Amino acid sequence: MKILIIGGTGTISSAITRQLAAQGHDLWLLNRGNRSSEVPAGVKQVVCDINNEAEVLRLLGSDTFDAVCEFIGFLPSQVERDIRLFQGRTRQYVYISSASAYNKPAPNHVINEGTTLANPHWQYSRDKIACEELLLKAWREEGFPITIVRPSHTYCERGVPVSVHGPKGSWPVLKRMMEGKPVIIQGDGTSLWTLTWNEDFARGFIGLLGNPKAIGEAFQIMSDEQLTWTQVYQSIANALGVGLKPYYVASEFLAAVAPREWDFEGNLLGDKSLTVIFDCSKLKRAVPGFQCTTRFDEGVRRCIVYLTAHPELQVEEPEFDDWCDRVIAAQERCKAELQ
């Protein structure tokens, strides 16, 4: 197949790029070229700003595609741009939405593609919902051949997935573990969460490309493994070879006292604090044989090995570390005062 990926070097899309290239597809990446050194040999690179529509049209010329995959579309205006660019030029347009778009809290903890979309806590999710609505309208009224994909928490070797962290990522949390400090976990640590290794996700995604059962449909792609957040953090501590000192703090309190730019309301109240179990039976009907095979304890060990070998990814964040200490001290003072 002839496939154009808008993006192609991120956490999710890099695994898809590698697998499609290995399968011998005619693969094109359209992005700014910031990580060109990581692109597999034989992949065509269209280096430009997707928002410069005239330049995109000039570089693509008269080429058409079996599938166009949008990984960096976050706003309705960006989806409208894609419809203008690719109407009549692709047999399938695959849009990466988000499982955070599902209703929070949902009326049922088992989530499938028919679960209502509504998230009062996170603008990011509401924008994704608006993008989906535009695409469904284009499919119904203009025959624009859409497929919507809703990932949840997908990770790769470049970063360890944690729930409570600052803007610079997970390394400061890992550093606290290695230094024997307590790490903050939202709620009581018992809510269930799903973490998906990017190479597993890629196999499900690729199975939807060129798939007639995927046109006009939405699919969620996740692992079938559910872990409590305490189990997630314990797996990380085990991979580091250290003990875990969990410190539990209510999600509402964390959202209220964290810097606004950290957006804990969206990330926690609108997503990671809620127990959800994803039913991926629709995907498995469309892509027979699909199964995620990487357990989190296996995946996180790969992450730790990679991070240990790449010191440039070990970005410290004293502001976050100090904030954690102050939150813990404040809660301990409150306990003492009320005893």
mmCIF file of N, CA and C in Angstrom, residues 151-221:
data_model
loop_
_atom_site.group_PDB
_atom_site.id
_atom_site.type_symbol
_atom_site.label_atom_id
_atom_site.label_comp_id
_atom_site.label_asym_id
_atom_site.label_seq_id
_atom_site.Cartn_x
_atom_site.Cartn_y
_atom_site.Cartn_z
ATOM 1 N N PRO A 151 -6.579 5.662 20.996
ATOM 2 C CA PRO A 151 -5.632 5.034 21.918
ATOM 3 C C PRO A 151 -5.894 5.516 23.339
ATOM 4 N N SER A 152 -5.413 4.751 24.292
ATOM 5 C CA SER A 152 -5.344 5.237 25.667
ATOM 6 C C SER A 152 -3.870 5.484 25.974
ATOM 7 N N HIS A 153 -3.369 5.039 27.104
ATOM 8 C CA HIS A 153 -2.009 5.352 27.541
ATOM 9 C C HIS A 153 -1.030 4.405 26.848
ATOM 10 N N THR A 154 -0.443 4.871 25.750
ATOM 11 C CA THR A 154 0.523 4.080 24.988
ATOM 12 C C THR A 154 1.922 4.604 25.280
ATOM 13 N N TYR A 155 2.873 3.707 25.460
ATOM 14 C CA TYR A 155 4.213 4.122 25.860
ATOM 15 C C TYR A 155 5.261 3.390 25.036
ATOM 16 N N CYS A 156 6.507 3.899 25.098
ATOM 17 C CA CYS A 156 7.617 3.263 24.405
ATOM 18 C C CYS A 156 8.842 3.342 25.301
ATOM 19 N N GLU A 157 9.988 2.928 24.780
ATOM 20 C CA GLU A 157 11.190 2.840 25.601
ATOM 21 C C GLU A 157 11.720 4.194 26.041
ATOM 22 N N ARG A 158 11.253 5.284 25.418
ATOM 23 C CA ARG A 158 11.812 6.606 25.716
ATOM 24 C C ARG A 158 11.264 7.229 26.994
ATOM 25 N N GLY A 159 10.236 6.637 27.601
ATOM 26 C CA GLY A 159 9.680 7.225 28.814
ATOM 27 C C GLY A 159 8.844 6.231 29.598
ATOM 28 N N VAL A 160 8.944 6.282 30.911
ATOM 29 C CA VAL A 160 8.178 5.394 31.780
ATOM 30 C C VAL A 160 6.833 6.049 32.089
ATOM 31 N N PRO A 161 5.728 5.343 31.885
ATOM 32 C CA PRO A 161 4.428 5.951 32.156
ATOM 33 C C PRO A 161 4.116 6.027 33.641
ATOM 34 N N VAL A 162 3.927 7.238 34.152
ATOM 35 C CA VAL A 162 3.488 7.468 35.526
ATOM 36 C C VAL A 162 2.292 8.412 35.464
ATOM 37 N N SER A 163 1.619 8.572 36.575
ATOM 38 C CA SER A 163 0.397 9.386 36.576
ATOM 39 C C SER A 163 0.633 10.798 37.101
ATOM 40 N N VAL A 164 1.427 10.946 38.153
ATOM 41 C CA VAL A 164 1.656 12.255 38.775
ATOM 42 C C VAL A 164 3.089 12.680 38.459
ATOM 43 N N HIS A 165 3.231 13.615 37.552
ATOM 44 C CA HIS A 165 4.560 14.074 37.140
ATOM 45 C C HIS A 165 4.464 15.523 36.669
ATOM 46 N N GLY A 166 5.602 16.175 36.575
ATOM 47 C CA GLY A 166 5.666 17.532 36.079
ATOM 48 C C GLY A 166 5.790 17.573 34.573
ATOM 49 N N PRO A 167 5.952 18.754 33.991
ATOM 50 C CA PRO A 167 5.980 18.906 32.534
ATOM 51 C C PRO A 167 7.192 18.285 31.870
ATOM 52 N N LYS A 168 8.233 17.935 32.629
ATOM 53 C CA LYS A 168 9.439 17.384 32.016
ATOM 54 C C LYS A 168 9.462 15.861 32.003
ATOM 55 N N GLY A 169 8.361 15.236 32.369
ATOM 56 C CA GLY A 169 8.272 13.797 32.201
ATOM 57 C C GLY A 169 8.495 12.993 33.460
ATOM 58 N N SER A 170 8.794 11.713 33.255
ATOM 59 C CA SER A 170 8.769 10.745 34.354
ATOM 60 C C SER A 170 10.091 10.600 35.090
ATOM 61 N N TRP A 171 11.203 11.065 34.519
ATOM 62 C CA TRP A 171 12.488 10.828 35.178
ATOM 63 C C TRP A 171 12.537 11.343 36.621
ATOM 64 N N PRO A 172 12.001 12.536 36.930
ATOM 65 C CA PRO A 172 12.036 12.983 38.328
ATOM 66 C C PRO A 172 11.322 12.038 39.290
ATOM 67 N N VAL A 173 10.289 11.351 38.811
ATOM 68 C CA VAL A 173 9.599 10.367 39.656
ATOM 69 C C VAL A 173 10.506 9.172 39.893
ATOM 70 N N LEU A 174 11.151 8.708 38.828
ATOM 71 C CA LEU A 174 12.081 7.592 38.971
ATOM 72 C C LEU A 174 13.239 7.967 39.901
ATOM 73 N N LYS A 175 13.711 9.188 39.803
ATOM 74 C CA LYS A 175 14.803 9.645 40.644
ATOM 75 C C LYS A 175 14.400 9.624 42.116
ATOM 76 N N ARG A 176 13.157 10.032 42.409
ATOM 77 C CA ARG A 176 12.680 9.969 43.785
ATOM 78 C C ARG A 176 12.691 8.519 44.273
ATOM 79 N N MET A 177 12.251 7.600 43.437
ATOM 80 C CA MET A 177 12.269 6.185 43.839
ATOM 81 C C MET A 177 13.687 5.741 44.161
ATOM 82 N N MET A 178 14.635 6.078 43.282
ATOM 83 C CA MET A 178 16.013 5.627 43.460
ATOM 84 C C MET A 178 16.669 6.264 44.679
ATOM 85 N N GLU A 179 16.169 7.452 45.075
ATOM 86 C CA GLU A 179 16.709 8.127 46.256
ATOM 87 C C GLU A 179 15.995 7.723 47.540
ATOM 88 N N GLY A 180 15.023 6.795 47.426
ATOM 89 C CA GLY A 180 14.312 6.327 48.608
ATOM 90 C C GLY A 180 13.236 7.271 49.095
ATOM 91 N N LYS A 181 12.831 8.234 48.268
ATOM 92 C CA LYS A 181 11.788 9.185 48.656
ATOM 93 C C LYS A 181 10.399 8.622 48.351
ATOM 94 N N PRO A 182 9.379 9.088 49.069
ATOM 95 C CA PRO A 182 8.015 8.690 48.714
ATOM 96 C C PRO A 182 7.597 9.302 47.379
ATOM 97 N N VAL A 183 6.795 8.571 46.636
ATOM 98 C CA VAL A 183 6.266 9.081 45.367
ATOM 99 C C VAL A 183 4.751 9.190 45.485
ATOM 100 N N ILE A 184 4.213 10.262 44.950
ATOM 101 C CA ILE A 184 2.779 10.536 45.059
ATOM 102 C C ILE A 184 2.018 9.712 44.030
ATOM 103 N N ILE A 185 0.985 9.028 44.509
ATOM 104 C CA ILE A 185 0.048 8.309 43.654
ATOM 105 C C ILE A 185 -1.335 8.855 43.951
ATOM 106 N N GLN A 186 -2.090 9.160 42.904
ATOM 107 C CA GLN A 186 -3.395 9.773 43.101
ATOM 108 C C GLN A 186 -4.403 8.786 43.683
ATOM 109 N N GLY A 187 -5.334 9.323 44.465
ATOM 110 C CA GLY A 187 -6.368 8.488 45.068
ATOM 111 C C GLY A 187 -5.775 7.526 46.082
ATOM 112 N N ASP A 188 -6.302 6.293 46.095
ATOM 113 C CA ASP A 188 -5.757 5.274 47.014
ATOM 114 C C ASP A 188 -4.971 4.221 46.255
ATOM 115 N N GLY A 189 -4.708 4.477 44.971
ATOM 116 C CA GLY A 189 -3.884 3.567 44.186
ATOM 117 C C GLY A 189 -4.593 2.341 43.670
ATOM 118 N N THR A 190 -5.916 2.217 43.892
ATOM 119 C CA THR A 190 -6.619 0.988 43.513
ATOM 120 C C THR A 190 -7.391 1.104 42.200
ATOM 121 N N SER A 191 -7.488 2.304 41.626
ATOM 122 C CA SER A 191 -8.190 2.417 40.348
ATOM 123 C C SER A 191 -7.400 1.686 39.267
ATOM 124 N N LEU A 192 -8.118 1.096 38.316
ATOM 125 C CA LEU A 192 -7.500 0.281 37.276
ATOM 126 C C LEU A 192 -7.118 1.127 36.077
ATOM 127 N N TRP A 193 -6.000 0.766 35.464
ATOM 128 C CA TRP A 193 -5.503 1.504 34.311
ATOM 129 C C TRP A 193 -4.939 0.519 33.292
ATOM 130 N N THR A 194 -4.913 0.958 32.023
ATOM 131 C CA THR A 194 -4.410 0.121 30.939
ATOM 132 C C THR A 194 -3.241 0.816 30.264
ATOM 133 N N LEU A 195 -2.132 0.118 30.137
ATOM 134 C CA LEU A 195 -0.926 0.636 29.497
ATOM 135 C C LEU A 195 -0.571 -0.265 28.324
ATOM 136 N N THR A 196 -0.304 0.341 27.167
ATOM 137 C CA THR A 196 -0.110 -0.416 25.934
ATOM 138 C C THR A 196 1.250 -0.102 25.327
ATOM 139 N N TRP A 197 2.047 -1.132 25.101
ATOM 140 C CA TRP A 197 3.353 -0.989 24.454
ATOM 141 C C TRP A 197 3.143 -0.581 22.996
ATOM 142 N N ASN A 198 3.919 0.378 22.490
ATOM 143 C CA ASN A 198 3.641 0.960 21.176
ATOM 144 C C ASN A 198 3.756 -0.056 20.035
ATOM 145 N N GLU A 199 4.631 -1.034 20.149
ATOM 146 C CA GLU A 199 4.751 -2.030 19.085
ATOM 147 C C GLU A 199 3.500 -2.906 19.008
ATOM 148 N N ASP A 200 2.869 -3.174 20.155
ATOM 149 C CA ASP A 200 1.598 -3.902 20.156
ATOM 150 C C ASP A 200 0.509 -3.067 19.492
ATOM 151 N N PHE A 201 0.433 -1.802 19.892
ATOM 152 C CA PHE A 201 -0.555 -0.905 19.294
ATOM 153 C C PHE A 201 -0.405 -0.874 17.781
ATOM 154 N N ALA A 202 0.835 -0.796 17.306
ATOM 155 C CA ALA A 202 1.087 -0.651 15.867
ATOM 156 C C ALA A 202 0.487 -1.805 15.081
ATOM 157 N N ARG A 203 0.543 -3.020 15.606
ATOM 158 C CA ARG A 203 -0.005 -4.165 14.866
ATOM 159 C C ARG A 203 -1.514 -4.046 14.684
ATOM 160 N N GLY A 204 -2.213 -3.590 15.725
ATOM 161 C CA GLY A 204 -3.646 -3.386 15.584
ATOM 162 C C GLY A 204 -3.966 -2.281 14.599
ATOM 163 N N PHE A 205 -3.204 -1.188 14.682
ATOM 164 C CA PHE A 205 -3.415 -0.051 13.789
ATOM 165 C C PHE A 205 -3.204 -0.454 12.337
ATOM 166 N N ILE A 206 -2.107 -1.138 12.060
ATOM 167 C CA ILE A 206 -1.802 -1.529 10.679
ATOM 168 C C ILE A 206 -2.871 -2.463 10.131
ATOM 169 N N GLY A 207 -3.449 -3.279 11.003
ATOM 170 C CA GLY A 207 -4.518 -4.170 10.567
ATOM 171 C C GLY A 207 -5.764 -3.441 10.081
ATOM 172 N N LEU A 208 -5.900 -2.176 10.440
ATOM 173 C CA LEU A 208 -7.052 -1.380 9.990
ATOM 174 C C LEU A 208 -6.796 -0.690 8.649
ATOM 175 N N LEU A 209 -5.536 -0.597 8.236
ATOM 176 C CA LEU A 209 -5.209 0.107 6.995
ATOM 177 C C LEU A 209 -5.633 -0.728 5.791
ATOM 178 N N GLY A 210 -6.390 -0.111 4.912
ATOM 179 C CA GLY A 210 -6.900 -0.816 3.747
ATOM 180 C C GLY A 210 -7.981 -1.822 4.068
ATOM 181 N N ASN A 211 -8.473 -1.800 5.296
ATOM 182 C CA ASN A 211 -9.462 -2.767 5.757
ATOM 183 C C ASN A 211 -10.867 -2.219 5.486
ATOM 184 N N PRO A 212 -11.648 -2.864 4.616
ATOM 185 C CA PRO A 212 -12.984 -2.329 4.305
ATOM 186 C C PRO A 212 -13.905 -2.244 5.511
ATOM 187 N N LYS A 213 -13.650 -3.045 6.549
ATOM 188 C CA LYS A 213 -14.479 -2.997 7.748
ATOM 189 C C LYS A 213 -14.196 -1.757 8.592
ATOM 190 N N ALA A 214 -13.142 -1.019 8.250
ATOM 191 C CA ALA A 214 -12.748 0.126 9.072
ATOM 192 C C ALA A 214 -13.316 1.448 8.580
ATOM 193 N N ILE A 215 -13.807 1.518 7.361
ATOM 194 C CA ILE A 215 -14.254 2.786 6.804
ATOM 195 C C ILE A 215 -15.551 3.232 7.484
ATOM 196 N N GLY A 216 -15.537 4.489 7.960
ATOM 197 C CA GLY A 216 -16.701 5.047 8.636
ATOM 198 C C GLY A 216 -16.857 4.586 10.068
ATOM 199 N N GLU A 217 -15.826 3.945 10.623
ATOM 200 C CA GLU A 217 -15.920 3.355 11.955
ATOM 201 C C GLU A 217 -14.863 3.913 12.897
ATOM 202 N N ALA A 218 -15.115 3.744 14.206
ATOM 203 C CA ALA A 218 -14.159 4.096 15.249
ATOM 204 C C ALA A 218 -13.710 2.822 15.950
ATOM 205 N N PHE A 219 -12.431 2.796 16.324
ATOM 206 C CA PHE A 219 -11.863 1.641 17.015
ATOM 207 C C PHE A 219 -10.969 2.117 18.158
ATOM 208 N N GLN A 220 -10.982 1.385 19.255
ATOM 209 C CA GLN A 220 -10.011 1.616 20.320
ATOM 210 C C GLN A 220 -8.999 0.477 20.283
ATOM 211 N N ILE A 221 -7.728 0.834 20.543
ATOM 212 C CA ILE A 221 -6.647 -0.145 20.493
ATOM 213 C C ILE A 221 -5.892 -0.076 21.810
#
